[in-house]
Coordinates of C-alpha atoms in Angstrom, one line a residue:
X226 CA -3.1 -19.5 7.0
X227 CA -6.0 -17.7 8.7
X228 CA -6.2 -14.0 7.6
X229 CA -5.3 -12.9 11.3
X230 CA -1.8 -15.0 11.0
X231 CA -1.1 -13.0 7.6
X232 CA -1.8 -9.8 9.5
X233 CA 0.5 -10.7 12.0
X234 CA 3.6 -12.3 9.4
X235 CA 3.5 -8.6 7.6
X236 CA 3.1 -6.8 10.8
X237 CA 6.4 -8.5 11.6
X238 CA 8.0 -8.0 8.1
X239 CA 7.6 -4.9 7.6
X240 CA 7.6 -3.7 11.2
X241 CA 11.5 -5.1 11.2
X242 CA 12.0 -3.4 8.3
X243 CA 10.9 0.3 9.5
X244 CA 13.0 -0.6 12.8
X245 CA 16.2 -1.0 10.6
X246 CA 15.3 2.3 9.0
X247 CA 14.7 3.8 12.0
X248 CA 17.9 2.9 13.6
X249 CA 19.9 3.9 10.9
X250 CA 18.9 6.0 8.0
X251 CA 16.4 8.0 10.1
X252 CA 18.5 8.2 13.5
X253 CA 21.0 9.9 11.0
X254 CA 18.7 12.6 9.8
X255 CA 16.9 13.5 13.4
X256 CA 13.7 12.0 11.7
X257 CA 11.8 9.0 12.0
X258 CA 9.7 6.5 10.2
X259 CA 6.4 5.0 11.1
X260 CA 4.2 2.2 9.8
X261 CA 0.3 2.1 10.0
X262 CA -2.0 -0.1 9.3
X263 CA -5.6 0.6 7.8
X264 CA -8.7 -1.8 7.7
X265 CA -11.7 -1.4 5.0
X266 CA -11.8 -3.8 1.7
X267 CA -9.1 -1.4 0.0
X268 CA -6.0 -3.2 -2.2
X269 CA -4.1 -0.3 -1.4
X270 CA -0.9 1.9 0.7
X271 CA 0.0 5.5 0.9
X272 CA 3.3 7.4 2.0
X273 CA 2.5 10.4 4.1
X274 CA 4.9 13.3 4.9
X275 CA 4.8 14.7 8.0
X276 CA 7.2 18.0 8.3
X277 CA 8.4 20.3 6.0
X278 CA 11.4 19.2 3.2
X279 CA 14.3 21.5 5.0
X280 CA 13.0 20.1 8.1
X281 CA 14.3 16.3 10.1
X282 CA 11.8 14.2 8.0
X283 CA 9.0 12.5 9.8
X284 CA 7.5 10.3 7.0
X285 CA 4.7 7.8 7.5
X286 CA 3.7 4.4 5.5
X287 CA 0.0 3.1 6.2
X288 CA -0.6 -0.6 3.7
X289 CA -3.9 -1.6 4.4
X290 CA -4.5 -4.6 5.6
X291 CA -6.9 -6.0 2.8
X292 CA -3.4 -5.8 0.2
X293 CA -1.3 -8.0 2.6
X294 CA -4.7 -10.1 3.0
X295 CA -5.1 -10.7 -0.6
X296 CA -1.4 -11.0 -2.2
X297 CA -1.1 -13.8 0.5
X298 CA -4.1 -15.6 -0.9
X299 CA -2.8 -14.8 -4.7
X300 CA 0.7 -16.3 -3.8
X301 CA -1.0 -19.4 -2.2
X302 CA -3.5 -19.9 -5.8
X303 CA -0.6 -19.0 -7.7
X304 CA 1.7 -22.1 -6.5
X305 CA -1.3 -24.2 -6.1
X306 CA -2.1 -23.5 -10.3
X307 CA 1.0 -24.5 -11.6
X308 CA 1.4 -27.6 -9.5
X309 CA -1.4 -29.3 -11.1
X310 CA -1.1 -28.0 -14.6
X311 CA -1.7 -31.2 -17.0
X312 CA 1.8 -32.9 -18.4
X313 CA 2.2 -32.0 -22.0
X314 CA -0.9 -29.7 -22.0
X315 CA -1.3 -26.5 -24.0
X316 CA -0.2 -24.9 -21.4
X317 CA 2.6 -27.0 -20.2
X318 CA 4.6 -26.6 -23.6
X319 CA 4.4 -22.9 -23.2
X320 CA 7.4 -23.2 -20.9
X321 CA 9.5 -25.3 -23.4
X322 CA 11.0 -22.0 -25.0
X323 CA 12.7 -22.1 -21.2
X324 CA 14.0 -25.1 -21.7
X325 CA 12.1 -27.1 -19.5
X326 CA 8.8 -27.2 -17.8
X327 CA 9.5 -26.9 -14.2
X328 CA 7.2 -24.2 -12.9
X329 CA 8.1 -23.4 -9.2
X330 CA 11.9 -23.7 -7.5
X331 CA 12.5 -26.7 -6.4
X332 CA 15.1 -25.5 -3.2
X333 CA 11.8 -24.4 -0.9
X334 CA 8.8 -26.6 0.4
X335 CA 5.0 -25.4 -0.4
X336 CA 4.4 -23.4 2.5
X337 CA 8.4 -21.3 1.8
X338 CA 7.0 -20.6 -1.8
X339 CA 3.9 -19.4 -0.8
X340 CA 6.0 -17.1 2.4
X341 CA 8.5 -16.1 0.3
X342 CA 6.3 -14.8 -2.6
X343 CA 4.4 -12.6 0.2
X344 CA 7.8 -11.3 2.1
X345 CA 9.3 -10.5 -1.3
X346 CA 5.5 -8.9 -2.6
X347 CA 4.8 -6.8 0.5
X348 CA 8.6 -5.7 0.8
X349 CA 8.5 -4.5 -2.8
X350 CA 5.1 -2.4 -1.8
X351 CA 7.2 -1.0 1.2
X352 CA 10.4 0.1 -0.6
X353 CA 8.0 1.8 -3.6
X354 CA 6.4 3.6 -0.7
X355 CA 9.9 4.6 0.9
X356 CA 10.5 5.8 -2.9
X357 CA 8.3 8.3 -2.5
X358 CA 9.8 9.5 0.7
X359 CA 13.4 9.2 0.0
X360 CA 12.2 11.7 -3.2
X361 CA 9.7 14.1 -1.2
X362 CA 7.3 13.2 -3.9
X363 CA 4.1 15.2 -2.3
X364 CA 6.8 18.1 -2.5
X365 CA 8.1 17.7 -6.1
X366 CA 4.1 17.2 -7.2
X367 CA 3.4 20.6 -6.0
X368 CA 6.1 22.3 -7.2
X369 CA 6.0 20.9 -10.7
X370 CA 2.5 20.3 -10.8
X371 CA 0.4 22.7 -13.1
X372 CA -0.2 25.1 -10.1
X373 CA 3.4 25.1 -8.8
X374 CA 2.3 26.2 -5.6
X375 CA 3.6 26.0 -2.1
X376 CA 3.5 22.3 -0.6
X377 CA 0.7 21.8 2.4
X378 CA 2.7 20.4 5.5
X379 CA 1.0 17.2 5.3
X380 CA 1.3 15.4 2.2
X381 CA -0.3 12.0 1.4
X382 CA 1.1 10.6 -1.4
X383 CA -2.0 7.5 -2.6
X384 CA -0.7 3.9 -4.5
X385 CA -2.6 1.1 -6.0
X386 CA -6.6 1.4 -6.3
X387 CA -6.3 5.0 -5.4
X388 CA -5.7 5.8 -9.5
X389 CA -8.9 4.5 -10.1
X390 CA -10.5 7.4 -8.9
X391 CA -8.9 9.9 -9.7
X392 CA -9.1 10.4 -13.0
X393 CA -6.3 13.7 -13.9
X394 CA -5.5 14.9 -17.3
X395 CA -2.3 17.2 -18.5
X396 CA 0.5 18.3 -16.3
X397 CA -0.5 17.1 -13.1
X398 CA -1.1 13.5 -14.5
X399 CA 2.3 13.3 -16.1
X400 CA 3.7 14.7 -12.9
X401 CA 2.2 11.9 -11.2
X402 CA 2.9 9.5 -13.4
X403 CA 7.3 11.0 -13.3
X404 CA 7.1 10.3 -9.5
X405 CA 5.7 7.0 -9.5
X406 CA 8.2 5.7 -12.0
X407 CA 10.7 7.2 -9.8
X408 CA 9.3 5.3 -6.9
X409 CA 9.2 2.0 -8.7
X410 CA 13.2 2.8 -9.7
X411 CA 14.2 3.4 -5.4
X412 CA 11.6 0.2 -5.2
X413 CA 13.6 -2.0 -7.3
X414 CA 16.9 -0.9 -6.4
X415 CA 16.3 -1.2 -2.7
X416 CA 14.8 -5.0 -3.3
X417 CA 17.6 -6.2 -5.0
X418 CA 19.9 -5.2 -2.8
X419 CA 18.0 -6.0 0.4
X420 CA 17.9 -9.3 -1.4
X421 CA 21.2 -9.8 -1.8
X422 CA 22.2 -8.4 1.9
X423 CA 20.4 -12.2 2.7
X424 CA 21.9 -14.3 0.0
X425 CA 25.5 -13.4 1.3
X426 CA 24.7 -14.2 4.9
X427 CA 26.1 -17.7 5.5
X428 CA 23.4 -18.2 8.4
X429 CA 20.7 -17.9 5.5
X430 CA 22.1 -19.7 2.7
X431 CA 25.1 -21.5 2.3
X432 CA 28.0 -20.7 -0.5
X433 CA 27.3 -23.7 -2.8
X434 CA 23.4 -23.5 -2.4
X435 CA 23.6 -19.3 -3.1
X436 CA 23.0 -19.6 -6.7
X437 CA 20.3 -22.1 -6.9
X438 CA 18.3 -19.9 -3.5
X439 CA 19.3 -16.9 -5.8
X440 CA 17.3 -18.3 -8.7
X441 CA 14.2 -19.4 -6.6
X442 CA 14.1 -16.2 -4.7
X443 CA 14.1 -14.1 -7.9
X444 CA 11.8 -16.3 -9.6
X445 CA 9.4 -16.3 -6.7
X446 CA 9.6 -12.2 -6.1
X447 CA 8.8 -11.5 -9.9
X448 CA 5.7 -13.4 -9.5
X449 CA 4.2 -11.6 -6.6
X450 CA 5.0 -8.2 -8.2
X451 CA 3.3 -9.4 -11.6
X452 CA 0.6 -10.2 -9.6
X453 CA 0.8 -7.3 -7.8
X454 CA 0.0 -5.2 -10.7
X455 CA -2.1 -7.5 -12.4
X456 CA -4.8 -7.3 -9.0
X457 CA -4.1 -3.6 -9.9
X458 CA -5.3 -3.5 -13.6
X459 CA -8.0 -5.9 -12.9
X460 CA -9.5 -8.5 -15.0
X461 CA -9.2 -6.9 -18.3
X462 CA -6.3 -6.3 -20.5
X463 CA -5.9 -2.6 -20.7
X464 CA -4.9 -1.7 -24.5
X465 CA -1.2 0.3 -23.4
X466 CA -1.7 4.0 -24.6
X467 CA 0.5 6.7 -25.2
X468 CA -1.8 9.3 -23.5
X469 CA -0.8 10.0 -19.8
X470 CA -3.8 10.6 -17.7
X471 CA -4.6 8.8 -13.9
X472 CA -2.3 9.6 -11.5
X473 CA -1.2 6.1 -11.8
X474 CA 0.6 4.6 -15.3
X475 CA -0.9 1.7 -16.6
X476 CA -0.4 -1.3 -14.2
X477 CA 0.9 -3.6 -17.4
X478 CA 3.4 -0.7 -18.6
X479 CA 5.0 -0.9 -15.3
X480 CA 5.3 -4.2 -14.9
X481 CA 7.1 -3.8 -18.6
X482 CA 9.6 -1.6 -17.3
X483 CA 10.6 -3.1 -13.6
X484 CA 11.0 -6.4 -14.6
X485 CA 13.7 -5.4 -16.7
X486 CA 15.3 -3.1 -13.9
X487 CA 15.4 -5.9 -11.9
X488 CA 17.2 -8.1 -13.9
X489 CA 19.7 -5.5 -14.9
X490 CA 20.6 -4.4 -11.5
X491 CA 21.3 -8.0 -10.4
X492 CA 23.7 -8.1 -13.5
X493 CA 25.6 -4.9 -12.3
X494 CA 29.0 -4.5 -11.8
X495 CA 28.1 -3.3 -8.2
X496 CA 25.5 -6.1 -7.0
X497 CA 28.2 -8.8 -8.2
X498 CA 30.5 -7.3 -6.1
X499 CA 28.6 -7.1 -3.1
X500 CA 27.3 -10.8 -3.9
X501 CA 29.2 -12.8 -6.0
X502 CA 26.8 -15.8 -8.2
X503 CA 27.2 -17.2 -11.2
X504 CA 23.6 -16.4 -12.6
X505 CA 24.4 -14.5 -16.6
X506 CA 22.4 -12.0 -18.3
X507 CA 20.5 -14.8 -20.2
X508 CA 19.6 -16.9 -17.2
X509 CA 18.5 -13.8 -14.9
X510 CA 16.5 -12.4 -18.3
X511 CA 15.0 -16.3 -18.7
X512 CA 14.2 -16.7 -15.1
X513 CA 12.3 -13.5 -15.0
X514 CA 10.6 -14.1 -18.2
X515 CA 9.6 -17.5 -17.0
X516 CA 8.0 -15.7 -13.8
X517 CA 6.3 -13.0 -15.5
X518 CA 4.8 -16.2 -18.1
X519 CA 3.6 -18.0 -14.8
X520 CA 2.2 -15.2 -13.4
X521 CA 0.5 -14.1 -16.5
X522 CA -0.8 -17.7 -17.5
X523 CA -1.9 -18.0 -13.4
X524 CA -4.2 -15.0 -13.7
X525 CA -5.6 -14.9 -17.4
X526 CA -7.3 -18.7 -16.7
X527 CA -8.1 -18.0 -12.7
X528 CA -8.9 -14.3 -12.7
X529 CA -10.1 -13.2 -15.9
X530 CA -14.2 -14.3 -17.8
X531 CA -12.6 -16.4 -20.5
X532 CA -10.8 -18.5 -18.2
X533 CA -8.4 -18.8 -20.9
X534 CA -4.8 -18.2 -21.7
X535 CA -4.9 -14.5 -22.7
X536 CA -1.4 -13.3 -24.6
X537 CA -2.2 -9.5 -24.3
X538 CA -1.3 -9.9 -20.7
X539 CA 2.3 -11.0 -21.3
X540 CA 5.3 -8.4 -21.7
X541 CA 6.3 -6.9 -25.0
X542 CA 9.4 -5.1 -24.9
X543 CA 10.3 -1.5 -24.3
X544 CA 12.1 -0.8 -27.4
X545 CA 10.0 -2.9 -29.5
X546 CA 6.6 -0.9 -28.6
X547 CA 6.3 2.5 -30.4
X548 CA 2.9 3.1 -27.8
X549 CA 5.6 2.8 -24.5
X550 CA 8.1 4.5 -27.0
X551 CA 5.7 7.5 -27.4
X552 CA 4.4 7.3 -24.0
X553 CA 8.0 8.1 -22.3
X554 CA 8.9 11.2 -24.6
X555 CA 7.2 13.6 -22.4
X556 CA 8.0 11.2 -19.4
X557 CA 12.2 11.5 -20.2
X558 CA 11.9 15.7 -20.9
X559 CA 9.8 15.8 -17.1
X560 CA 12.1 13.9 -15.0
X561 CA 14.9 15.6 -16.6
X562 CA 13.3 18.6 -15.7
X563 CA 13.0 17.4 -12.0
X564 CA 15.9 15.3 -11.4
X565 CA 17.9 18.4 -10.3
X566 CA 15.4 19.4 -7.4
X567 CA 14.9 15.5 -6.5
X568 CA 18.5 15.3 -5.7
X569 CA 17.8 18.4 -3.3
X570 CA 15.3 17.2 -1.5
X571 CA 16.2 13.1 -1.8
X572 CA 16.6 12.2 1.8
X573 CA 19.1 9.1 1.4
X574 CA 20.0 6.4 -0.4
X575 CA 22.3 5.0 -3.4
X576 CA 22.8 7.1 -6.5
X577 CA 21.8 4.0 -8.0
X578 CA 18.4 4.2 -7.2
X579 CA 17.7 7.5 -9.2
X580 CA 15.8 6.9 -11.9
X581 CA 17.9 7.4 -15.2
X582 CA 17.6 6.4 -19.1
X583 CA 20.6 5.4 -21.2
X584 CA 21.5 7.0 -24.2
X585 CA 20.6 4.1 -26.4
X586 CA 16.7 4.3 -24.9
X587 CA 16.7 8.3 -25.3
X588 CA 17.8 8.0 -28.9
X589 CA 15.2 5.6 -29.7
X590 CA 12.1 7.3 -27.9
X591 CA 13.9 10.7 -29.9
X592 CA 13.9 8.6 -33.7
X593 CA 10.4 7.4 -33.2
X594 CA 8.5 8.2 -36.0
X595 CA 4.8 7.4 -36.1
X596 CA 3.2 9.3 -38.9
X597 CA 4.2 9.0 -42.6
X598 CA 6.6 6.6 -43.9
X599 CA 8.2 6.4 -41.0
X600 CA 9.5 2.9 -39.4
X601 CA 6.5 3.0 -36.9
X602 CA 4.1 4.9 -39.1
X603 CA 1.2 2.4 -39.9
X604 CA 1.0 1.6 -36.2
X605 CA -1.7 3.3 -34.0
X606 CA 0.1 4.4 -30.8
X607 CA -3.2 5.6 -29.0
X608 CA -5.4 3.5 -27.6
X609 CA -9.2 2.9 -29.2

């Protein structure tokens, strides 16, 4: 596909999308939602407010065009990898601890892979942005940032390659990093249920092929957002830290933590009853491992110097990592100190797609020991 006809496919996407919105959620509220589109070699996309939080909200999302661009081509090298990995190579009997070796759903053709990866990619980038809207994040940044001051009327909140300049230390930079964990959270949310809303409609798949579209879909969507984040942390494995600093959290934590979101959700009580499949909690957690593997395999031999299969790219497990474990202390005690005014100022949406931490997760983060003779205690949780 020529890089005008990608343009013009997430043009379409998205631009169907924000009409939706604008129809309903935003016709509601007096407001309204735009979408913008910004040239310049940038992998980036920003949500901008537009009025005042007490005010109809007039909220604006600008992608720019080189991130549509390039998780297109990504999608494309991704599918054409792992159709001509070697039989029983190295690399093709990393997949037997899945059960079998069959790297791409087998329900779409080549070019439905490649679309479906970039619909489910860009939608994710949309809803994250719409996370920060829904919240008012330039609002809650100002107020609980280290100056606490009054918000400016127009407030940009920045995504992607934008951390990489803007290198903040203490308050504001765990702030930052609060908010865009809450936007990953509405992201998530949002996509699995926007994904469902087209699994149940008969005129897009029908009732004995829902499963099996289900599985390919999901497989497909965790690819593009691990490669989403892996264009975002570049071509070197950043060593996970426990510091906060960046506006941005580290492109591989995140990935560690909405994977598992995603998979959850789709195992809710609530998304079963709004779509009924037959998908467990061990085939939805395989599937997405399997993805994240592909994805991870895909970049560490196409994108990285070695060439080679690089491990320190795959995920580890929240509860498993005293560095995440350490990292979300402060990150738990600051959105519990904002969840109160979110709800305020939260424009719409489920109660599902608030951010939250269960018991089990704030009891471990509270146990972890790191010093001493403690259970975590000969591990460094910092960085070198």
């Amino acid at each position: 596909m020529e890089d005008i006809e990608i343009y013009e496919l997430a043009s379409q996407v998205l631009g169907d999308i924000t009409k939706d919105m604008n129809n309903g959620r935003y016709a509601k509220l007096g407001g309204q939602l735009t979408l913008t589109w910004h040239g310049g070699k940038k992998f980036g996309a920003y949500a901008s407010t537009l009025s005042d939080a007490s005010e109809p909200p007039r909220h604006c999302i600008t992608i720019h065009y080189e991130l549509v661009r390039q998780v297109w081509r990504d999608a494309e090298g991704i599918c054409k990898f792992l159709r001509i990995i070697p039989a029983d190579s190295d690399v093709d009997k990393l997949y037997d601890i899945f059960g079998d070796r069959v790297k791409l759903p087998t329900c779409f053709n080549e070019e439905e892979l490649v679309r479906n990866m970039f619909v489910a990619a860009i939608t994710w980038v949309f809803f994250h942005e719409i996370g920060h809207l829904m919240q008012e994040h330039g609002v809650i940044r100002k107020e609980f940032g280290p100056d606490q001051g009054n918000c400016s009327s127009t407030i940009d909140v920045q995504d992607f390659e934008a951390s990489a300049h803007n290198r903040i230390v203490g308050r504001e930079a765990l702030v930052s990093h609060v908010t865009e964990l809450a936007a990953d959270f509405e992201a998530n949310n949002s996509y699995v249920f926007e994904l469902l809303r087209h699994i149940r409609s008969p005129q897009f798949v029908k009732d004995e092929k829902r499963t099996e579209v289900l599985s390919g879909l999901l497989y497909l969507m965790v690819c593009g957002m691990s490669l989403l984040f892996f264009r975002f942390n570049g071509s070197l494995p950043l060593l996970p830290t426990s510091d906060i600093e960046g506006s941005h959290p580290n492109p591989l934590i995140r990935l560690e933590i909405n994977i598992p979101q995603i998979f959850e959700a789709l195992d809710g009580k609530v998304a079963r009853a709004i779509t009924p499949h037959d998908l467990d909690r061990k085939q939805l957690v395989s599937i997405c491992g399997k993805a994240a593997l592909s994805a991870t395999i895909y970049w560490s031999m196409t994108q990285t110097d070695k060439h080679a299969f690089d491990e320190r790219f795959l995920l580890k497990g929240l509860l498993s990592n005293p560095v995440l474990l350490e990292y979300f202390q402060p990150v738990v005690a600051c959105w519990d100190e904002m969840l109160p005014r979110v709800k305020e100022v939260r424009r719409f949406g489920s109660p599902l797609g608030l951010m939250h931490f269960t018991e089990q997760f704030r009891q471990r983060i509270k146990d972890l020991v790191t010093w001493g003779n403690g259970p975590e205690g000969n591990l460094n949780t910092h960085s070198p």
